[in-house]
Each structure stands twice: as structure tokens, then as C-alpha cells.
Short mmCIF file of N, CA and C in Angstrom, two decimals:
data_model
loop_
_atom_site.label_atom_id
_atom_site.label_comp_id
_atom_site.label_asym_id
_atom_site.label_seq_id
_atom_site.Cartn_x
_atom_site.Cartn_y
_atom_site.Cartn_z
N UNK A 2 9.54 -1.12 -5.39
CA UNK A 2 8.20 -0.60 -5.57
C UNK A 2 7.63 -0.97 -6.93
N UNK A 3 8.48 -1.21 -7.91
CA UNK A 3 8.00 -1.56 -9.25
C UNK A 3 7.18 -2.85 -9.21
N UNK A 4 7.61 -3.82 -8.40
CA UNK A 4 6.86 -5.07 -8.27
C UNK A 4 5.48 -4.81 -7.70
N UNK A 5 5.42 -3.94 -6.72
CA UNK A 5 4.15 -3.61 -6.07
C UNK A 5 3.22 -2.94 -7.06
N UNK A 6 3.72 -1.99 -7.83
CA UNK A 6 2.88 -1.30 -8.80
C UNK A 6 2.33 -2.26 -9.84
N UNK A 7 3.15 -3.20 -10.29
CA UNK A 7 2.65 -4.19 -11.25
C UNK A 7 1.57 -5.06 -10.62
N UNK A 8 1.73 -5.39 -9.36
CA UNK A 8 0.74 -6.22 -8.66
C UNK A 8 -0.57 -5.47 -8.44
N UNK A 9 -0.49 -4.18 -8.17
CA UNK A 9 -1.70 -3.40 -7.90
C UNK A 9 -2.63 -3.36 -9.10
N UNK A 10 -2.12 -3.54 -10.28
CA UNK A 10 -2.94 -3.50 -11.49
C UNK A 10 -3.96 -4.63 -11.51
N UNK A 11 -3.66 -5.75 -10.88
CA UNK A 11 -4.55 -6.91 -10.94
C UNK A 11 -5.28 -7.19 -9.62
N UNK A 12 -5.01 -6.42 -8.58
CA UNK A 12 -5.64 -6.64 -7.28
C UNK A 12 -7.01 -5.97 -7.21
N UNK A 13 -7.90 -6.56 -6.43
CA UNK A 13 -9.19 -5.95 -6.15
C UNK A 13 -9.10 -5.02 -4.94
N UNK A 14 -8.07 -5.18 -4.12
CA UNK A 14 -7.91 -4.36 -2.93
C UNK A 14 -6.61 -4.72 -2.22
N UNK A 15 -6.28 -3.95 -1.19
CA UNK A 15 -5.05 -4.17 -0.45
C UNK A 15 -5.30 -3.94 1.04
N UNK A 16 -4.57 -4.67 1.87
CA UNK A 16 -4.60 -4.47 3.32
C UNK A 16 -3.18 -4.15 3.75
N UNK A 17 -2.98 -3.00 4.34
CA UNK A 17 -1.67 -2.60 4.84
C UNK A 17 -1.66 -2.73 6.35
N UNK A 18 -0.71 -3.48 6.87
CA UNK A 18 -0.58 -3.67 8.31
C UNK A 18 0.60 -2.82 8.78
N UNK A 19 0.32 -1.90 9.69
CA UNK A 19 1.33 -0.97 10.19
C UNK A 19 1.68 -1.34 11.62
N UNK A 20 2.95 -1.49 11.88
CA UNK A 20 3.42 -1.88 13.21
C UNK A 20 3.19 -0.75 14.22
N UNK A 21 2.61 -1.11 15.36
CA UNK A 21 2.41 -0.12 16.41
C UNK A 21 3.74 0.30 17.03
N UNK A 22 4.72 -0.58 16.99
CA UNK A 22 6.03 -0.28 17.57
C UNK A 22 6.84 0.61 16.64
N UNK A 23 6.90 0.24 15.37
CA UNK A 23 7.73 0.99 14.41
C UNK A 23 6.99 2.16 13.79
N UNK A 24 5.68 2.11 13.76
CA UNK A 24 4.89 3.20 13.21
C UNK A 24 4.98 3.29 11.69
N UNK A 25 4.47 4.40 11.17
CA UNK A 25 4.47 4.63 9.72
C UNK A 25 5.89 4.96 9.28
N UNK A 26 6.36 4.22 8.29
CA UNK A 26 7.70 4.44 7.76
C UNK A 26 7.59 4.93 6.32
N UNK A 27 8.71 5.30 5.74
CA UNK A 27 8.74 5.84 4.39
C UNK A 27 8.10 4.89 3.39
N UNK A 28 8.39 3.60 3.50
CA UNK A 28 7.84 2.63 2.55
C UNK A 28 6.32 2.54 2.67
N UNK A 29 5.79 2.74 3.86
CA UNK A 29 4.34 2.73 4.05
C UNK A 29 3.70 3.85 3.26
N UNK A 30 4.29 5.02 3.32
CA UNK A 30 3.77 6.18 2.58
C UNK A 30 3.83 5.92 1.08
N UNK A 31 4.91 5.33 0.62
CA UNK A 31 5.06 5.02 -0.81
C UNK A 31 3.97 4.04 -1.25
N UNK A 32 3.70 3.03 -0.43
CA UNK A 32 2.66 2.05 -0.77
C UNK A 32 1.28 2.68 -0.79
N UNK A 33 1.00 3.55 0.18
CA UNK A 33 -0.30 4.24 0.20
C UNK A 33 -0.48 5.10 -1.05
N UNK A 34 0.57 5.80 -1.46
CA UNK A 34 0.49 6.63 -2.67
C UNK A 34 0.31 5.77 -3.91
N UNK A 35 0.98 4.62 -3.96
CA UNK A 35 0.82 3.72 -5.10
C UNK A 35 -0.61 3.20 -5.18
N UNK A 36 -1.19 2.86 -4.04
CA UNK A 36 -2.59 2.42 -4.02
C UNK A 36 -3.51 3.52 -4.52
N UNK A 37 -3.27 4.73 -4.10
CA UNK A 37 -4.08 5.86 -4.55
C UNK A 37 -3.94 6.09 -6.04
N UNK A 38 -2.72 6.00 -6.54
CA UNK A 38 -2.47 6.23 -7.97
C UNK A 38 -3.19 5.20 -8.83
N UNK A 39 -3.27 3.96 -8.36
CA UNK A 39 -3.92 2.90 -9.13
C UNK A 39 -5.37 2.71 -8.71
N UNK A 40 -5.90 3.63 -7.90
CA UNK A 40 -7.29 3.58 -7.43
C UNK A 40 -7.63 2.22 -6.81
N UNK A 41 -6.69 1.70 -6.06
CA UNK A 41 -6.85 0.40 -5.40
C UNK A 41 -7.47 0.62 -4.01
N UNK A 42 -8.66 0.07 -3.75
CA UNK A 42 -9.23 0.21 -2.42
C UNK A 42 -8.30 -0.42 -1.39
N UNK A 43 -8.19 0.20 -0.22
CA UNK A 43 -7.28 -0.33 0.78
C UNK A 43 -7.83 -0.10 2.18
N UNK A 44 -7.34 -0.92 3.07
CA UNK A 44 -7.67 -0.81 4.48
C UNK A 44 -6.35 -0.83 5.24
N UNK A 45 -6.19 0.09 6.17
CA UNK A 45 -4.97 0.14 6.98
C UNK A 45 -5.32 -0.14 8.42
N UNK A 46 -4.48 -0.93 9.06
CA UNK A 46 -4.71 -1.20 10.48
C UNK A 46 -3.39 -1.26 11.20
#
């Protein structure tokens, strides 16, 4: 997750793709929280 947090600092936005088969997993929640913490606009599908 440290790599992701460093990347979020320079991104204008993020797109999270969630598998319909596997659903929301723990890592998905962590990424959503990281986006919120860095005020990174995001779209989930």
C-alpha cells in the first residue's frame, strides 16, 4: 500500500475496477480509504 499512497500524491484521479465475481475485498477497501485520505477523485465500477 505504501507504493499506492506515494502514487496518489501525483495523480489527478483514480479508477478502481471491482470484479463482479470476487466482489469487494479487503485491499479494495484499503485503496478506497487511501484515495479518500489523499482527496483523490475516484470512480468505481
